CSV table of C-alpha atoms in Angstrom, one decimal:
chain,number,residue,atom,x,y,z
B,1,UNK,CA,164.8,-9.0,122.4
B,2,UNK,CA,161.3,-10.6,122.4
B,3,UNK,CA,159.1,-11.0,125.4
B,4,UNK,CA,156.1,-13.4,125.1
B,5,UNK,CA,154.1,-11.7,127.8
B,6,UNK,CA,154.4,-8.3,126.2
B,7,UNK,CA,153.6,-9.9,122.8
B,8,UNK,CA,150.5,-11.6,124.2
B,9,UNK,CA,149.2,-8.4,125.8
B,10,UNK,CA,149.9,-6.4,122.6
B,11,UNK,CA,148.1,-9.0,120.4
B,12,UNK,CA,145.1,-8.9,122.9
B,13,UNK,CA,145.0,-5.1,122.7
B,14,UNK,CA,145.2,-5.0,118.8
B,15,UNK,CA,142.9,-7.8,118.2
B,16,UNK,CA,140.1,-6.9,120.6
B,17,UNK,CA,136.6,-6.9,119.2
B,18,UNK,CA,136.4,-3.2,118.1
B,19,UNK,CA,139.9,-2.9,116.8
B,20,UNK,CA,139.6,-6.3,114.9
B,21,UNK,CA,136.4,-5.1,113.2
B,22,UNK,CA,138.3,-1.9,112.0
B,23,UNK,CA,141.3,-3.9,110.9
B,24,UNK,CA,139.1,-6.4,109.0
B,25,UNK,CA,136.9,-3.8,107.3
B,26,UNK,CA,139.3,-2.5,104.6
B,27,UNK,CA,140.5,-6.0,103.5
B,28,UNK,CA,136.9,-7.1,103.1
B,29,UNK,CA,136.2,-4.0,101.1
B,30,UNK,CA,139.2,-4.6,98.9
B,31,UNK,CA,138.2,-8.1,98.2
B,32,UNK,CA,134.6,-7.1,97.5
B,33,UNK,CA,135.7,-4.4,95.1
B,34,UNK,CA,138.0,-6.9,93.4
B,35,UNK,CA,135.2,-9.3,92.9
B,36,UNK,CA,133.0,-6.5,91.4
B,37,UNK,CA,135.8,-5.3,89.1
B,38,UNK,CA,136.5,-8.8,87.9
B,39,UNK,CA,132.8,-9.5,87.2
B,40,UNK,CA,132.4,-6.2,85.3
B,41,UNK,CA,135.8,-5.9,83.5
B,42,UNK,CA,137.1,-9.4,83.4
B,43,UNK,CA,140.7,-10.3,83.9
B,44,UNK,CA,142.8,-7.3,82.9
B,45,UNK,CA,146.4,-6.8,84.0
B,46,UNK,CA,146.4,-3.0,84.0
B,47,UNK,CA,143.1,-2.9,85.9
B,48,UNK,CA,144.5,-5.3,88.5
B,49,UNK,CA,147.6,-3.1,88.9
B,50,UNK,CA,145.4,0.1,89.2
B,51,UNK,CA,143.2,-1.5,91.9
B,52,UNK,CA,146.1,-3.0,93.9
B,53,UNK,CA,148.2,0.2,93.6
B,54,UNK,CA,145.5,2.7,94.2
B,55,UNK,CA,143.4,0.9,96.8
B,56,UNK,CA,145.5,-1.7,98.5
B,57,UNK,CA,149.0,-0.2,98.7
B,58,UNK,CA,148.1,3.5,98.7
B,59,UNK,CA,145.1,3.3,101.1
B,60,UNK,CA,144.6,0.0,102.9
B,61,UNK,CA,148.2,-0.8,103.9
B,62,UNK,CA,149.1,2.6,105.5
B,63,UNK,CA,145.7,2.8,107.4
B,64,UNK,CA,146.2,-0.6,108.8
B,65,UNK,CA,149.8,0.3,109.6
B,66,UNK,CA,148.4,3.4,111.5
B,67,UNK,CA,146.0,1.2,113.5
B,68,UNK,CA,148.5,-1.5,114.3
B,69,UNK,CA,151.5,0.7,114.9
B,70,UNK,CA,149.9,3.3,117.1
B,71,UNK,CA,147.6,0.8,118.8
B,72,UNK,CA,150.5,-1.3,119.9
B,73,UNK,CA,151.6,1.2,122.5
B,74,UNK,CA,149.6,4.5,122.2
B,75,UNK,CA,146.6,3.5,124.3
B,76,UNK,CA,148.8,2.2,127.1
B,77,UNK,CA,150.6,5.5,127.3
B,78,UNK,CA,147.4,7.5,127.1
B,79,UNK,CA,145.6,5.7,130.0
B,80,UNK,CA,148.8,5.3,132.1
B,81,UNK,CA,148.8,1.5,132.1
B,82,UNK,CA,152.2,1.5,130.5
B,83,UNK,CA,153.6,2.3,134.0
B,84,UNK,CA,152.7,-1.2,135.1
B,85,UNK,CA,154.6,-2.6,132.1
B,86,UNK,CA,157.6,-0.4,132.7
B,87,UNK,CA,157.7,-1.5,136.3
B,88,UNK,CA,158.5,-5.1,135.3
B,89,UNK,CA,162.1,-6.3,134.9
B,90,UNK,CA,162.0,-6.0,131.1
B,91,UNK,CA,164.5,-4.0,129.1
B,92,UNK,CA,162.8,-1.0,127.4
B,93,UNK,CA,164.2,-1.9,124.0
B,94,UNK,CA,162.8,-5.3,124.4
B,95,UNK,CA,159.3,-3.8,124.9
B,96,UNK,CA,159.7,-1.8,121.8
B,97,UNK,CA,161.1,-4.6,119.7
B,98,UNK,CA,158.3,-7.0,120.8
B,99,UNK,CA,155.6,-4.5,120.1
B,100,UNK,CA,157.1,-3.7,116.7
B,101,UNK,CA,157.2,-7.4,115.8
B,102,UNK,CA,153.5,-7.7,116.8
B,103,UNK,CA,152.6,-4.6,114.9
B,104,UNK,CA,154.4,-5.8,111.8
B,105,UNK,CA,152.8,-9.2,112.0
B,106,UNK,CA,149.3,-7.7,112.3
B,107,UNK,CA,149.9,-5.3,109.5
B,108,UNK,CA,151.2,-8.0,107.2
B,109,UNK,CA,148.3,-10.3,107.9
B,110,UNK,CA,145.6,-7.7,107.4
B,111,UNK,CA,147.2,-6.1,104.3
B,112,UNK,CA,149.5,-8.4,102.4
B,113,UNK,CA,147.2,-11.5,102.6
B,114,UNK,CA,144.1,-9.6,101.3
B,115,UNK,CA,146.3,-8.0,98.6
B,116,UNK,CA,147.4,-11.4,97.4
B,117,UNK,CA,143.8,-12.7,97.4
B,118,UNK,CA,142.6,-9.6,95.6
B,119,UNK,CA,145.3,-9.9,93.0
B,120,UNK,CA,144.4,-13.5,92.2
B,121,UNK,CA,140.8,-12.5,91.9
B,122,UNK,CA,141.5,-9.6,89.6
B,123,UNK,CA,143.8,-11.3,87.1
B,124,UNK,CA,145.0,-14.6,88.5
B,125,UNK,CA,148.5,-13.1,89.1
B,126,UNK,CA,149.0,-12.3,85.4
B,127,UNK,CA,152.4,-10.8,84.9
B,128,UNK,CA,153.2,-11.3,88.6
B,129,UNK,CA,151.0,-8.4,89.5
B,130,UNK,CA,149.5,-10.0,92.6
B,131,UNK,CA,152.8,-11.2,93.9
B,132,UNK,CA,154.5,-7.9,93.2
B,133,UNK,CA,152.0,-5.9,95.2
B,134,UNK,CA,152.0,-8.5,97.9
B,135,UNK,CA,155.7,-8.1,98.3
B,136,UNK,CA,155.2,-4.3,98.3
B,137,UNK,CA,152.6,-4.6,101.1
B,138,UNK,CA,155.0,-6.9,103.1
B,139,UNK,CA,157.9,-4.4,102.8
B,140,UNK,CA,155.7,-1.4,103.5
B,141,UNK,CA,154.2,-3.1,106.6
B,142,UNK,CA,157.6,-3.1,108.3
B,143,UNK,CA,158.4,0.6,107.7
B,144,UNK,CA,154.8,1.7,108.5
B,145,UNK,CA,154.7,-0.3,111.7
B,146,UNK,CA,158.0,1.2,112.9
B,147,UNK,CA,157.0,4.8,111.9
B,148,UNK,CA,153.6,4.6,113.5
B,149,UNK,CA,154.9,2.8,116.6
B,150,UNK,CA,157.3,5.8,117.1
B,151,UNK,CA,154.4,8.2,116.7
B,152,UNK,CA,152.4,6.3,119.3
B,153,UNK,CA,155.3,6.6,121.6
B,154,UNK,CA,155.9,10.4,121.2
B,155,UNK,CA,152.4,11.8,120.7
B,156,UNK,CA,149.0,11.5,122.1
B,157,UNK,CA,147.6,12.4,118.7
B,158,UNK,CA,149.5,9.6,116.9
B,159,UNK,CA,146.5,8.3,114.9
B,160,UNK,CA,145.7,11.8,113.5
B,161,UNK,CA,149.4,12.4,112.5
B,162,UNK,CA,149.6,8.9,111.0
B,163,UNK,CA,146.5,9.4,108.9
B,164,UNK,CA,147.8,12.9,107.8
B,165,UNK,CA,151.0,11.3,106.6
B,166,UNK,CA,149.3,8.3,105.0
B,167,UNK,CA,146.4,10.1,103.3
B,168,UNK,CA,147.7,13.6,102.8
B,169,UNK,CA,151.4,13.4,102.4
B,170,UNK,CA,151.6,10.1,100.5
B,171,UNK,CA,148.3,10.0,98.7
B,172,UNK,CA,147.8,13.7,97.9
B,173,UNK,CA,151.3,15.3,97.8
B,174,UNK,CA,152.9,12.1,96.6
B,175,UNK,CA,150.7,12.2,93.5
B,176,UNK,CA,151.0,16.0,92.9
B,177,UNK,CA,154.5,16.9,93.9
B,178,UNK,CA,157.3,14.8,92.3
B,179,UNK,CA,159.9,15.6,95.0
B,180,UNK,CA,157.6,14.3,97.8
B,181,UNK,CA,157.6,10.8,96.3
B,182,UNK,CA,161.2,10.3,97.3
B,183,UNK,CA,160.1,10.5,101.0
B,184,UNK,CA,157.2,8.1,100.5
B,185,UNK,CA,157.1,4.6,102.0
B,186,UNK,CA,154.7,3.7,99.2
B,187,UNK,CA,157.2,4.6,96.5
B,188,UNK,CA,160.0,2.7,98.3
B,189,UNK,CA,157.8,-0.4,98.4
B,190,UNK,CA,156.8,0.0,94.8
B,191,UNK,CA,160.4,0.0,93.8
B,192,UNK,CA,160.8,-3.4,95.3
B,193,UNK,CA,157.5,-4.5,93.7
B,194,UNK,CA,158.8,-3.3,90.3
B,195,UNK,CA,161.8,-5.5,90.6
B,196,UNK,CA,159.6,-8.5,91.4
B,197,UNK,CA,157.2,-7.9,88.5
B,198,UNK,CA,159.8,-7.1,85.9
B,199,UNK,CA,157.4,-5.2,83.8
B,200,UNK,CA,156.0,-1.7,83.3
B,201,UNK,CA,152.7,-2.4,85.2
B,202,UNK,CA,154.4,-1.6,88.5
B,203,UNK,CA,156.5,1.5,88.5
B,204,UNK,CA,158.2,3.7,91.1
B,205,UNK,CA,159.9,7.1,91.1
B,206,UNK,CA,162.7,5.8,93.4
B,207,UNK,CA,165.5,3.5,92.5
B,208,UNK,CA,165.8,0.1,94.1
B,209,UNK,CA,169.0,0.8,95.9
B,210,UNK,CA,167.8,4.1,97.3
B,211,UNK,CA,164.5,2.6,98.3
B,212,UNK,CA,166.1,-0.4,100.1
B,213,UNK,CA,168.5,1.9,102.0
B,214,UNK,CA,165.7,4.3,103.0
B,215,UNK,CA,163.4,1.5,104.1
B,216,UNK,CA,166.1,0.0,106.3
B,217,UNK,CA,167.2,3.4,107.7
B,218,UNK,CA,163.7,4.6,108.5
B,219,UNK,CA,162.8,1.3,110.2
B,220,UNK,CA,166.0,1.1,112.3
B,221,UNK,CA,166.0,4.8,113.3
B,222,UNK,CA,162.2,4.8,114.2
B,223,UNK,CA,162.6,1.7,116.3
B,224,UNK,CA,165.7,3.0,118.0
B,225,UNK,CA,164.2,6.4,118.8
B,226,UNK,CA,161.0,4.8,120.1
B,227,UNK,CA,163.1,2.9,122.5
B,228,UNK,CA,164.9,6.1,123.6
B,229,UNK,CA,161.6,7.9,124.2
B,230,UNK,CA,160.2,5.0,126.2
B,231,UNK,CA,163.4,5.0,128.3
B,232,UNK,CA,162.9,8.8,128.9
B,233,UNK,CA,159.3,8.2,129.8
B,234,UNK,CA,160.4,5.6,132.4
B,235,UNK,CA,162.9,8.1,134.0
B,236,UNK,CA,160.2,10.8,134.1
B,237,UNK,CA,157.9,8.4,135.9
B,238,UNK,CA,160.5,7.4,138.4
B,239,UNK,CA,161.3,11.0,139.1
C-alpha cells in the first residue's frame, strides 16, 4: 500500500522551494510570537494554552493541512500530469495511501514540531500544555491531510474550499455556533489533548469517545472516497 516512487515525487512536489517557504512561514511566525509573549508576559500556563490553542491548533495546523493535503495530488490533476502516474502499473488505492502518508508526515513535521517548541518556549511544558497541544496537532494532522487530499482529488478549487472550512467553519462558526463544534476536527483533537493534559487548561466540547470515532471515520471515509474518485478519473481518461 506504499510506493516509494510515488512518495518521492510527492515529497518533491510538496517541498519545492516555493511551497516549502509557505509551509515554513507559519511555524516560524508561531515561534517568533511565542518568544515575544514569553519575553513580555513570562511563563504563564493559561497564556501558553491560549497561544497554542488560538494560533497553533486553530490556524497553523489546518492551513498547513490544506497546503500539504491538496498539494499532494491537486496540482497533478490540474496540469494533467496525473495521467502519466495513472498509466503506471500501480494500484489506485496505493497512490492515494502513499500520498496520504506523505501529506500526513509533512503536516506533522511542520505543525506538531513547532507546536512542541513553542509550548516549551511559552511555559516549559507546565501542566503538560505543550505535550497536550502537540498530541492534538498530531491527531489533527491525520484527519486534515485525509480531508484535504480528498478535496484535491474532487475539486480544482480545493485550496479555496479547504481554507473556507479551516478558517470560516472551524475558526468562525466553531467559536460562535455551539452545534458546529461537533463537526470540527479542531474540537476532536482538543478532546484528545484534554485527556493528555488532565486539567482545565485544555477543553473540548466533544467527548473523547465521540471524538476518537469521528476522527477515525472521517479519515477512513475520506481516504476511501479519494481512492474511488481517482479510479473514476482513470476510467474517464481511458474512455
